[in-house]
CSV table of C-alpha atoms (C1' of nucleotides) in Angstrom, one decimal:
chain,number,residue,atom,x,y,z
V,291,MET,CA,3.0,-32.6,-80.6
V,292,ILE,CA,3.7,-30.1,-78.4
V,293,LEU,CA,0.0,-30.4,-76.5
V,294,THR,CA,-0.3,-34.3,-76.5
V,295,GLU,CA,3.1,-34.1,-75.1
V,296,GLY,CA,2.1,-31.9,-72.7
V,297,HIS,CA,-1.3,-33.2,-72.0
V,298,GLY,CA,0.7,-36.5,-70.6
V,299,GLN,CA,2.8,-35.1,-68.7
V,300,LEU,CA,0.1,-33.1,-67.3
V,301,ALA,CA,-1.5,-36.5,-67.0
V,302,GLU,CA,1.2,-38.7,-65.3
V,303,VAL,CA,1.7,-35.9,-62.7
V,304,GLY,CA,-0.6,-33.7,-62.7
V,305,TYR,CA,-1.6,-30.3,-62.1
V,306,ALA,CA,0.3,-29.1,-59.1
V,307,ARG,CA,3.4,-30.8,-60.5
V,308,PHE,CA,3.5,-29.8,-63.6
V,309,SER,CA,6.0,-28.2,-65.4
V,310,ALA,CA,7.0,-25.9,-68.2
V,311,ARG,CA,10.8,-26.4,-68.1
V,312,GLU,CA,9.6,-30.7,-67.8
V,313,LEU,CA,7.2,-30.0,-71.3
V,314,ALA,CA,10.3,-28.3,-73.1
V,315,LYS,CA,12.4,-31.4,-71.8
V,316,ARG,CA,10.6,-33.8,-73.2
V,317,ILE,CA,9.9,-32.7,-75.8
V,318,GLY,CA,13.3,-31.7,-76.9
V,319,TYR,CA,13.4,-27.9,-76.6
V,320,SER,CA,14.5,-25.2,-73.9
V,321,VAL,CA,11.7,-23.5,-72.3
V,322,GLY,CA,12.1,-20.2,-73.9
V,323,THR,CA,10.6,-21.8,-77.1
V,324,LEU,CA,7.8,-22.8,-74.9
V,325,TYR,CA,7.7,-19.5,-73.7
V,326,ASN,CA,7.5,-18.0,-77.8
V,327,VAL,CA,5.0,-20.7,-78.8
V,328,PHE,CA,2.5,-20.1,-76.0
V,329,GLY,CA,3.5,-16.4,-74.5
V,330,SER,CA,2.7,-18.0,-70.6
V,331,LEU,CA,2.6,-20.6,-68.9
V,332,ASP,CA,-1.8,-19.6,-68.8
V,333,GLN,CA,-2.3,-20.1,-71.9
V,334,LEU,CA,-0.3,-23.6,-72.4
V,335,MET,CA,-2.1,-24.6,-69.4
V,336,LEU,CA,-5.5,-23.1,-71.2
V,337,ALA,CA,-4.5,-25.1,-74.9
V,338,ILE,CA,-3.3,-28.1,-72.8
V,339,ASN,CA,-7.1,-28.5,-71.2
V,340,GLY,CA,-8.2,-27.9,-74.6
V,341,VAL,CA,-6.9,-31.2,-75.4
V,342,THR,CA,-8.5,-32.2,-72.6
V,343,LEU,CA,-11.8,-31.7,-73.9
V,344,ASP,CA,-11.6,-32.7,-77.1
V,345,GLY,CA,-10.9,-36.5,-75.5
V,346,TRP,CA,-13.4,-36.4,-73.5
V,347,ARG,CA,-15.9,-34.8,-75.6
V,348,SER,CA,-14.5,-37.8,-78.0
V,349,TYR,CA,-15.2,-40.6,-75.3
V,350,LEU,CA,-18.6,-39.6,-74.5
V,351,GLN,CA,-19.2,-39.2,-78.5
V,352,THR,CA,-17.8,-42.8,-78.9
V,353,ARG,CA,-19.7,-44.5,-76.3
V,354,LEU,CA,-22.7,-43.1,-76.8
V,355,LEU,CA,-23.0,-44.5,-80.3
V,356,ALA,CA,-23.0,-47.7,-78.8
V,357,ALA,CA,-25.2,-47.2,-76.5
V,358,PRO,CA,-29.0,-48.7,-76.6
V,359,PRO,CA,-31.7,-46.6,-77.3
V,360,GLU,CA,-32.7,-46.9,-73.8
V,361,ASP,CA,-30.2,-46.5,-71.7
V,362,ARG,CA,-28.8,-43.3,-74.0
V,363,LEU,CA,-28.7,-41.6,-70.7
V,364,LYS,CA,-26.6,-43.9,-68.9
V,365,THR,CA,-24.8,-44.0,-71.2
V,366,ALA,CA,-23.8,-40.9,-70.8
V,367,ILE,CA,-23.5,-40.3,-66.9
V,368,SER,CA,-21.3,-42.9,-67.3
V,369,ALA,CA,-19.3,-42.3,-69.5
V,370,TYR,CA,-18.5,-38.6,-68.2
V,371,PHE,CA,-17.6,-40.7,-64.7
V,372,GLU,CA,-15.1,-43.1,-66.7
V,373,TYR,CA,-13.7,-40.5,-68.0
V,374,ALA,CA,-12.6,-38.3,-65.6
V,375,ILE,CA,-11.8,-41.7,-63.4
V,376,LEU,CA,-8.7,-42.7,-66.7
V,377,ASN,CA,-7.7,-39.7,-67.0
V,378,ARG,CA,-7.9,-38.6,-62.7
V,379,HIS,CA,-5.1,-35.9,-63.3
V,380,ALA,CA,-6.0,-34.3,-67.1
V,381,TRP,CA,-9.7,-34.6,-65.3
V,382,THR,CA,-9.2,-32.5,-62.7
V,383,ALA,CA,-6.8,-29.9,-63.7
V,384,ILE,CA,-9.2,-28.5,-65.7
V,385,TYR,CA,-10.8,-27.6,-62.7
V,386,ASP,CA,-8.0,-26.3,-60.3
V,387,PHE,CA,-6.0,-25.0,-63.9
V,388,ARG,CA,-7.8,-20.6,-63.3
V,389,LEU,CA,-7.2,-18.2,-65.4
V,390,PRO,CA,-6.2,-14.8,-63.8
V,391,GLU,CA,-9.1,-12.5,-62.3
V,392,GLY,CA,-10.4,-10.6,-65.1
V,393,VAL,CA,-9.2,-12.3,-68.2
V,394,GLU,CA,-11.5,-14.6,-70.0
V,395,ALA,CA,-11.2,-17.8,-71.4
V,396,PRO,CA,-10.9,-17.2,-75.4
V,397,ASP,CA,-14.0,-18.4,-77.8
V,398,SER,CA,-12.0,-21.3,-78.7
V,399,TYR,CA,-12.3,-22.9,-75.5
V,400,ALA,CA,-15.1,-21.8,-74.3
V,401,ARG,CA,-16.5,-24.0,-77.7
V,402,LYS,CA,-14.9,-26.8,-76.1
V,403,VAL,CA,-16.8,-26.4,-73.3
V,404,GLU,CA,-20.3,-25.7,-75.5
V,405,ALA,CA,-19.7,-29.2,-77.3
V,406,ILE,CA,-19.6,-31.7,-74.0
V,407,PHE,CA,-22.9,-29.4,-73.4
V,408,ASP,CA,-24.4,-29.7,-76.9
V,409,ILE,CA,-23.7,-33.4,-76.7
V,410,VAL,CA,-26.1,-33.6,-72.9
V,411,ILE,CA,-28.8,-31.4,-74.7
V,412,VAL,CA,-29.6,-33.5,-77.2
V,413,GLU,CA,-29.7,-36.9,-74.7
V,414,ILE,CA,-31.6,-34.4,-72.4
V,415,ALA,CA,-34.3,-33.7,-75.3
V,416,ALA,CA,-34.8,-36.8,-77.0
V,417,VAL,CA,-36.5,-37.5,-73.0
V,418,LEU,CA,-38.3,-34.6,-72.9
V,419,ARG,CA,-42.4,-34.6,-73.8
V,420,PRO,CA,-42.1,-32.4,-77.2
V,421,ASP,CA,-44.1,-29.7,-75.8
V,422,ARG,CA,-40.8,-29.4,-73.2
V,423,ARG,CA,-37.9,-30.0,-75.0
V,424,ASP,CA,-37.3,-25.8,-74.9
V,425,ARG,CA,-36.4,-26.7,-71.4
V,426,ALA,CA,-33.7,-29.1,-72.9
V,427,PRO,CA,-30.8,-26.8,-72.6
V,428,ALA,CA,-31.8,-25.5,-68.6
V,429,LEU,CA,-32.2,-29.1,-68.2
V,430,ALA,CA,-29.2,-30.1,-69.4
V,431,ARG,CA,-26.9,-27.5,-67.8
V,432,SER,CA,-28.5,-27.8,-64.3
V,433,LEU,CA,-28.0,-32.3,-64.9
V,434,LEU,CA,-24.3,-31.4,-66.2
V,435,ALA,CA,-23.6,-29.6,-62.4
V,436,SER,CA,-25.5,-32.5,-60.3
V,437,VAL,CA,-23.2,-35.1,-62.2
V,438,HIS,CA,-20.8,-33.0,-61.7
V,439,GLY,CA,-20.0,-32.9,-58.4
V,440,HIS,CA,-20.7,-36.5,-58.0
V,441,CYS,CA,-18.2,-37.4,-60.3
V,442,PHE,CA,-16.2,-34.3,-58.8
V,443,PHE,CA,-17.0,-36.2,-55.0
V,444,THR,CA,-16.0,-39.3,-56.0
V,445,ILE,CA,-12.4,-38.1,-57.5
V,446,ASN,CA,-11.9,-36.3,-54.5
V,447,ALA,CA,-12.6,-38.8,-52.4
V,448,THR,CA,-15.5,-36.3,-50.0
V,449,PHE,CA,-17.4,-39.3,-50.7
V,450,ALA,CA,-15.6,-42.4,-50.0
V,451,LEU,CA,-15.2,-39.4,-46.9
V,452,LEU,CA,-19.3,-39.5,-46.0
V,453,GLY,CA,-19.5,-43.5,-47.0
V,454,GLU,CA,-21.4,-42.9,-50.3
V,455,ALA,CA,-20.5,-46.4,-52.1
V,456,ASP,CA,-22.8,-45.8,-55.5
V,457,PRO,CA,-22.1,-42.1,-56.3
V,458,LEU,CA,-22.7,-42.7,-60.6
V,459,GLY,CA,-25.8,-45.1,-58.9
V,460,ALA,CA,-27.1,-41.5,-57.1
V,461,ALA,CA,-26.2,-39.7,-60.0
V,462,TYR,CA,-28.0,-41.3,-61.6
V,463,ALA,CA,-31.4,-41.4,-59.3
V,464,ARG,CA,-31.3,-37.3,-59.8
V,465,VAL,CA,-30.7,-37.0,-63.1
V,466,SER,CA,-34.1,-39.6,-63.9
V,467,GLU,CA,-35.9,-37.7,-61.2
V,468,ALA,CA,-35.3,-34.6,-62.8
V,469,ILE,CA,-36.5,-35.9,-66.2
V,470,GLU,CA,-39.5,-37.8,-64.4
V,471,ALA,CA,-40.6,-34.1,-62.7
V,472,CYS,CA,-40.2,-32.5,-66.4
V,473,ASN,CA,-42.3,-34.9,-68.4
V,474,ARG,CA,-45.1,-34.4,-65.6
I,256,MET,CA,-3.7,-16.9,-35.3
I,257,ILE,CA,-1.3,-18.2,-37.8
I,258,LEU,CA,-4.3,-20.0,-39.3
I,259,THR,CA,-7.0,-17.4,-39.4
I,260,GLU,CA,-3.9,-14.7,-40.5
I,261,GLY,CA,-3.6,-17.7,-42.8
I,262,HIS,CA,-6.8,-17.9,-43.6
I,263,GLY,CA,-7.2,-14.4,-44.6
I,264,GLN,CA,-3.7,-14.0,-46.9
I,265,LEU,CA,-5.7,-17.6,-48.5
I,266,ALA,CA,-9.1,-15.1,-48.9
I,267,GLU,CA,-7.0,-12.5,-50.9
I,268,VAL,CA,-4.6,-14.0,-52.7
I,269,GLY,CA,-6.0,-17.7,-54.0
I,270,TYR,CA,-4.8,-21.1,-53.4
I,271,ALA,CA,-2.6,-20.3,-56.6
I,272,ARG,CA,-0.7,-17.8,-54.7
I,273,PHE,CA,-0.3,-18.7,-51.5
I,274,SER,CA,3.0,-18.4,-49.9
I,275,ALA,CA,4.0,-19.7,-47.1
I,276,ARG,CA,7.2,-17.3,-47.1
I,277,GLU,CA,4.4,-14.9,-47.2
I,278,LEU,CA,2.8,-15.6,-43.9
I,279,ALA,CA,5.3,-15.8,-42.1
I,280,LYS,CA,6.3,-12.3,-43.3
I,281,ARG,CA,2.8,-11.3,-41.8
I,282,ILE,CA,3.1,-13.4,-38.9
I,283,GLY,CA,6.7,-11.6,-38.2
I,284,TYR,CA,7.2,-15.0,-37.5
I,285,SER,CA,10.0,-16.7,-40.5
I,286,VAL,CA,9.3,-19.4,-42.9
I,287,GLY,CA,10.8,-21.8,-40.8
I,288,THR,CA,9.3,-21.5,-37.7
I,289,LEU,CA,5.9,-22.6,-40.0
I,290,TYR,CA,7.3,-25.7,-40.9
I,291,ASN,CA,8.5,-26.6,-37.7
I,292,VAL,CA,4.6,-25.7,-36.3
I,293,PHE,CA,3.0,-27.9,-39.2
I,294,GLY,CA,5.5,-29.4,-40.7
I,295,SER,CA,4.4,-29.5,-44.6
I,296,LEU,CA,3.1,-26.8,-46.5
I,297,ASP,CA,0.4,-29.6,-47.0
I,298,GLN,CA,-0.3,-30.0,-43.0
I,299,LEU,CA,-0.6,-25.7,-43.3
I,300,MET,CA,-3.1,-25.7,-46.1
I,301,LEU,CA,-5.4,-28.9,-44.2
I,302,ALA,CA,-5.3,-27.1,-40.7
I,303,ILE,CA,-6.4,-23.0,-43.4
I,304,ASN,CA,-9.1,-25.3,-45.0
I,305,GLY,CA,-10.1,-26.8,-41.6
I,306,VAL,CA,-10.7,-22.9,-40.7
I,307,THR,CA,-12.5,-22.8,-43.8
I,308,LEU,CA,-15.0,-25.6,-43.2
I,309,ASP,CA,-15.1,-23.8,-39.6
I,310,GLY,CA,-16.5,-20.9,-41.4
I,311,TRP,CA,-18.7,-21.9,-43.4
I,312,ARG,CA,-20.4,-24.6,-41.0
I,313,SER,CA,-21.0,-21.8,-38.7
I,314,TYR,CA,-22.2,-19.6,-41.8
I,315,LEU,CA,-24.7,-22.5,-42.2
I,316,GLN,CA,-25.8,-22.7,-38.9
I,317,THR,CA,-26.5,-19.2,-38.6
I,318,ARG,CA,-28.8,-18.7,-41.4
I,319,LEU,CA,-30.9,-21.1,-40.6
I,320,LEU,CA,-30.9,-19.6,-37.4
I,321,ALA,CA,-33.2,-17.2,-38.6
I,322,ALA,CA,-35.1,-18.9,-41.3
I,323,PRO,CA,-38.8,-19.8,-41.2
I,324,PRO,CA,-39.4,-23.7,-41.4
I,325,GLU,CA,-41.3,-23.9,-44.8
I,326,ASP,CA,-37.7,-22.4,-46.3
I,327,ARG,CA,-35.4,-24.1,-44.0
I,328,LEU,CA,-34.0,-25.8,-47.3
I,329,LYS,CA,-33.8,-23.2,-49.6
I,330,THR,CA,-31.8,-20.9,-46.7
I,331,ALA,CA,-29.4,-23.5,-46.5
I,332,ILE,CA,-29.0,-23.9,-50.9
I,333,SER,CA,-28.9,-19.9,-50.4
I,334,ALA,CA,-26.4,-19.6,-47.5
I,335,TYR,CA,-24.5,-22.9,-49.2
I,336,PHE,CA,-24.1,-20.6,-52.4
I,337,GLU,CA,-23.4,-17.2,-49.8
I,338,TYR,CA,-20.9,-18.6,-48.4
I,339,ALA,CA,-18.9,-19.3,-51.2
I,340,ILE,CA,-19.3,-16.3,-53.2
I,341,LEU,CA,-18.1,-14.5,-50.4
I,342,ASN,CA,-15.6,-16.4,-49.6
I,343,ARG,CA,-14.2,-17.2,-52.8
I,344,HIS,CA,-11.0,-17.9,-52.6
I,345,ALA,CA,-10.9,-19.8,-49.5
I,346,TRP,CA,-14.3,-21.9,-50.4
I,347,THR,CA,-12.6,-23.0,-53.6
I,348,ALA,CA,-9.1,-23.4,-52.1
I,349,ILE,CA,-10.7,-26.3,-50.7
I,350,TYR,CA,-11.4,-28.0,-53.2
I,351,ASP,CA,-7.4,-26.7,-55.4
I,352,PHE,CA,-6.2,-27.9,-52.4
I,353,ARG,CA,-5.6,-31.7,-52.7
I,354,LEU,CA,-3.7,-34.2,-50.5
I,355,PRO,CA,-0.4,-36.4,-52.3
I,356,GLU,CA,-1.4,-39.8,-53.3
I,357,GLY,CA,-1.9,-42.0,-50.8
I,358,VAL,CA,-2.2,-39.3,-48.4
I,359,GLU,CA,-5.7,-38.9,-47.2
I,360,ALA,CA,-6.9,-36.0,-44.1
I,361,PRO,CA,-6.3,-36.5,-40.9
I,362,ASP,CA,-9.8,-37.6,-38.7
I,363,SER,CA,-10.0,-33.9,-37.1
I,364,TYR,CA,-10.3,-32.9,-41.2
I,365,ALA,CA,-12.8,-36.0,-42.2
I,366,ARG,CA,-15.2,-34.2,-38.3
I,367,LYS,CA,-15.5,-31.1,-40.4
I,368,VAL,CA,-16.8,-32.4,-43.5
I,369,GLU,CA,-18.9,-34.7,-41.3
I,370,ALA,CA,-20.5,-31.3,-38.6
I,371,ILE,CA,-21.4,-29.4,-42.5
I,372,PHE,CA,-23.3,-32.6,-44.1
I,373,ASP,CA,-25.0,-34.0,-41.0
I,374,ILE,CA,-26.1,-29.9,-41.0
I,375,VAL,CA,-27.7,-31.2,-44.6
I,376,ILE,CA,-29.0,-34.7,-43.2
I,377,VAL,CA,-31.2,-32.9,-40.4
I,378,GLU,CA,-32.9,-30.4,-42.6
I,379,ILE,CA,-33.4,-33.4,-45.3
I,380,ALA,CA,-34.9,-35.5,-43.1
I,381,ALA,CA,-37.0,-33.0,-41.6
I,382,VAL,CA,-38.7,-33.1,-44.9
I,383,LEU,CA,-39.0,-36.4,-45.7
I,384,ARG,CA,-42.0,-38.8,-44.5
I,385,PRO,CA,-41.4,-40.7,-41.3
I,386,ASP,CA,-41.3,-43.9,-42.3
I,387,ARG,CA,-38.5,-42.7,-45.2
I,388,ARG,CA,-36.3,-40.9,-42.7
I,389,ASP,CA,-33.8,-43.5,-43.0
I,390,ARG,CA,-32.9,-42.5,-47.2
I,391,ALA,CA,-31.8,-38.8,-45.1
I,392,PRO,CA,-28.1,-39.8,-45.2
I,393,ALA,CA,-27.9,-41.2,-48.5
I,394,LEU,CA,-29.7,-38.5,-49.9
I,395,ALA,CA,-28.4,-35.5,-48.0
I,396,ARG,CA,-24.5,-37.0,-49.9
I,397,SER,CA,-26.3,-36.9,-53.1
I,398,LEU,CA,-28.4,-33.5,-52.8
I,399,LEU,CA,-24.7,-31.6,-51.3
I,400,ALA,CA,-23.3,-33.0,-54.9
I,401,SER,CA,-25.6,-31.9,-56.9
I,402,VAL,CA,-25.9,-27.8,-55.0
I,403,HIS,CA,-21.9,-29.0,-54.8
I,404,GLY,CA,-22.4,-29.2,-59.2
I,405,HIS,CA,-23.9,-26.2,-59.4
I,406,CYS,CA,-22.6,-23.4,-56.9
I,407,PHE,CA,-18.9,-24.5,-57.9
I,408,PHE,CA,-20.4,-24.1,-61.8
I,409,THR,CA,-21.3,-20.9,-60.4
I,410,ILE,CA,-18.1,-19.1,-58.9
I,411,ASN,CA,-15.8,-21.0,-61.9
I,412,ALA,CA,-18.0,-19.4,-64.4
I,413,THR,CA,-18.8,-22.1,-66.5
I,414,PHE,CA,-22.7,-21.3,-65.7
I,415,ALA,CA,-21.6,-18.3,-67.4
I,416,LEU,CA,-20.1,-19.1,-69.8
I,417,LEU,CA,-23.7,-21.2,-70.8
I,418,GLY,CA,-25.9,-18.9,-70.3
I,419,GLU,CA,-27.3,-20.3,-66.7
I,420,ALA,CA,-28.9,-17.1,-65.6
I,421,ASP,CA,-30.7,-18.7,-62.3
I,422,PRO,CA,-28.1,-21.3,-60.9
I,423,LEU,CA,-29.3,-21.1,-57.1
I,424,GLY,CA,-32.8,-21.8,-58.5
I,425,ALA,CA,-32.1,-24.2,-60.7
I,426,ALA,CA,-30.3,-26.2,-57.6
I,427,TYR,CA,-33.2,-25.9,-55.6
I,428,ALA,CA,-35.8,-26.9,-58.3
I,429,ARG,CA,-33.4,-30.4,-58.3
I,430,VAL,CA,-33.4,-30.7,-54.4
I,431,SER,CA,-36.5,-30.1,-54.5
I,432,GLU,CA,-37.7,-33.1,-56.9
I,433,ALA,CA,-35.6,-35.2,-55.2
I,434,ILE,CA,-37.1,-35.0,-52.1
I,435,GLU,CA,-40.7,-35.3,-53.7
I,436,ALA,CA,-39.2,-38.2,-55.7
I,437,CYS,CA,-38.3,-39.4,-52.0
I,438,ASN,CA,-41.7,-39.0,-49.9
I,439,ARG,CA,-43.7,-40.4,-53.3
Y,291,DA,C1',23.4,-16.5,-9.2
Y,292,DA,C1',25.5,-19.3,-12.5
Y,293,DG,C1',25.7,-23.0,-14.6
Y,294,DA,C1',22.7,-26.3,-17.1
Y,295,DT,C1',19.7,-28.6,-19.9
Y,296,DC,C1',15.6,-28.0,-23.3
Y,297,DA,C1',12.7,-25.8,-26.6
Y,298,DA,C1',12.1,-22.2,-30.3
Y,299,DT,C1',13.5,-19.5,-33.8
Y,300,DT,C1',16.1,-18.4,-36.9
Y,301,DG,C1',18.0,-17.8,-42.2
Y,302,DA,C1',21.9,-18.8,-45.0
Y,303,DA,C1',21.9,-22.9,-48.7
Y,304,DC,C1',19.4,-25.9,-52.2
Y,305,DA,C1',17.0,-27.3,-55.9
Y,306,DT,C1',12.9,-25.6,-58.4
Y,307,DC,C1',9.9,-22.8,-60.8
Y,308,DG,C1',7.7,-19.2,-64.3
Y,309,DT,C1',8.7,-15.3,-66.9
Y,310,DC,C1',11.7,-12.6,-69.6
Y,311,DC,C1',15.3,-11.2,-73.3
Y,312,DA,C1',20.0,-10.5,-75.8
Y,313,DA,C1',22.7,-13.5,-78.4
Y,314,DT,C1',22.3,-17.4,-81.3
Y,315,DA,C1',21.5,-20.4,-85.3
Y,316,DA,C1',18.7,-21.5,-88.4
Y,317,DT,C1',16.1,-20.6,-92.7
Y,318,DT,C1',14.1,-18.1,-96.3
Y,319,DT,C1',14.3,-13.5,-99.0
Y,320,DA,C1',16.2,-10.5,-101.9
J,18,DT,C1',25.9,-14.7,-101.7
J,19,DA,C1',23.9,-11.0,-99.0
J,20,DA,C1',20.2,-9.2,-95.9
J,21,DA,C1',16.8,-9.5,-93.9
J,22,DT,C1',13.3,-12.7,-91.4
J,23,DT,C1',12.2,-16.1,-88.4
J,24,DA,C1',13.2,-19.8,-84.6
J,25,DT,C1',15.6,-21.3,-80.8
J,26,DT,C1',18.6,-21.2,-77.0
J,27,DG,C1',20.1,-20.7,-72.4
J,28,DG,C1',21.6,-18.5,-68.3
J,29,DA,C1',19.5,-14.4,-64.9
J,30,DC,C1',15.9,-12.5,-61.9
J,31,DG,C1',13.2,-13.4,-58.2
J,32,DA,C1',10.7,-16.1,-55.6
J,33,DT,C1',9.3,-20.2,-53.9
J,34,DG,C1',9.5,-25.0,-51.0
J,35,DT,C1',11.8,-27.7,-48.3
J,36,DT,C1',15.8,-28.7,-44.7
J,37,DC,C1',18.6,-28.4,-41.3
J,38,DA,C1',22.9,-26.5,-38.3
J,39,DA,C1',23.1,-22.2,-35.8
J,40,DT,C1',21.7,-19.3,-32.4
J,41,DT,C1',18.4,-17.7,-29.2
J,42,DG,C1',15.1,-17.5,-25.2
J,43,DA,C1',13.2,-20.4,-21.2
J,44,DT,C1',12.8,-23.2,-17.5
J,45,DC,C1',15.0,-25.9,-14.4
J,46,DT,C1',19.1,-27.3,-11.3
J,47,DT,C1',22.3,-26.7,-7.7
DNA sequence: AAGATCAATTGAACATCGTCCAATAATTTA
DNA sequence: TAAATTATTGGACGATGTTCAATTGATCTT
């Protein structure tokens, strides 16, 4: 309940204007309680970003459920963009927020990231030649990065600045080429 | 001088811990002066990120000057990564910082981004079939996004978390495939 | 040289933030 | 019921972005 409200506030105002005090006000507790529960703002942010990751994974899964077999990859990429655009602030907060140097994210958080990654691995593997399926994880990582770049440049207006009219199409083209190259 | 010192502070402490008051202290002026000169923290950040963009472009150009003709693209991608890694904090600040909604970056800033983009266009065009050279701008935008994604996941530890051992190699593979596909 | 005009610079004041922690309230245990 | 444990509070602290009347410094006029 703290987390859903926190996620809500983050989605509204964005990472830069997110405030623990404001969240405390919204859930009807005092600031101190938030700190007793989470220990620090960093841990709270981590937990809220975890909610976003869960929602993102869930969105991808739902969209893929209704995807025609021949269009699953396109659906996955579209869903990636859609969630980011529909949840601009929460999505960008995943990348805006960084743990202090040296501190690394707990396993629970890493698993949420891996869960999204795993969805993509399956889809990539499905379109690879059977004897090349072992390349799916590495290819999925790389294509996830490519799609992320396209999505990020869409959301932070870099593409708009450069006059790119079809970021989604470009992302899909790059993914298709890579898979084709791997299957050749 | 304000800007170089500001860029220095940003490179040291990172965007999250950057402070106008601290910068004022470093340059021997008061906070108010900083605001008189730049109007707001946003404008100051924009100007400092502009310094980073200039440095980045300059780094790319320098590295390309010494690049063997057959390896120019690989050099460009490597240089992209190198600058980001060598200037973690300043580089990530380009993406951490965002203007308030509705406000867009001034032309001077857009031109700095385009300058980096233009460097890549030239290199892409050089490896495209002459009759496909018109695709260079769009392809450059897309490949820049792909490389950015790989670089970003390298720096924010997503790749480390996923066990990716060779992000640069992956980025280069994706770029090569796209160019090959375009030339086919 | 003195006075007047303009520009540059200051730093205190304000609201807000993350963080801490002794004090208080609520609940559980004995 | 009394004691012990847990949950919650909210004021205090230092630091932040931002503003702006007051001050200093420079330039020009006469």
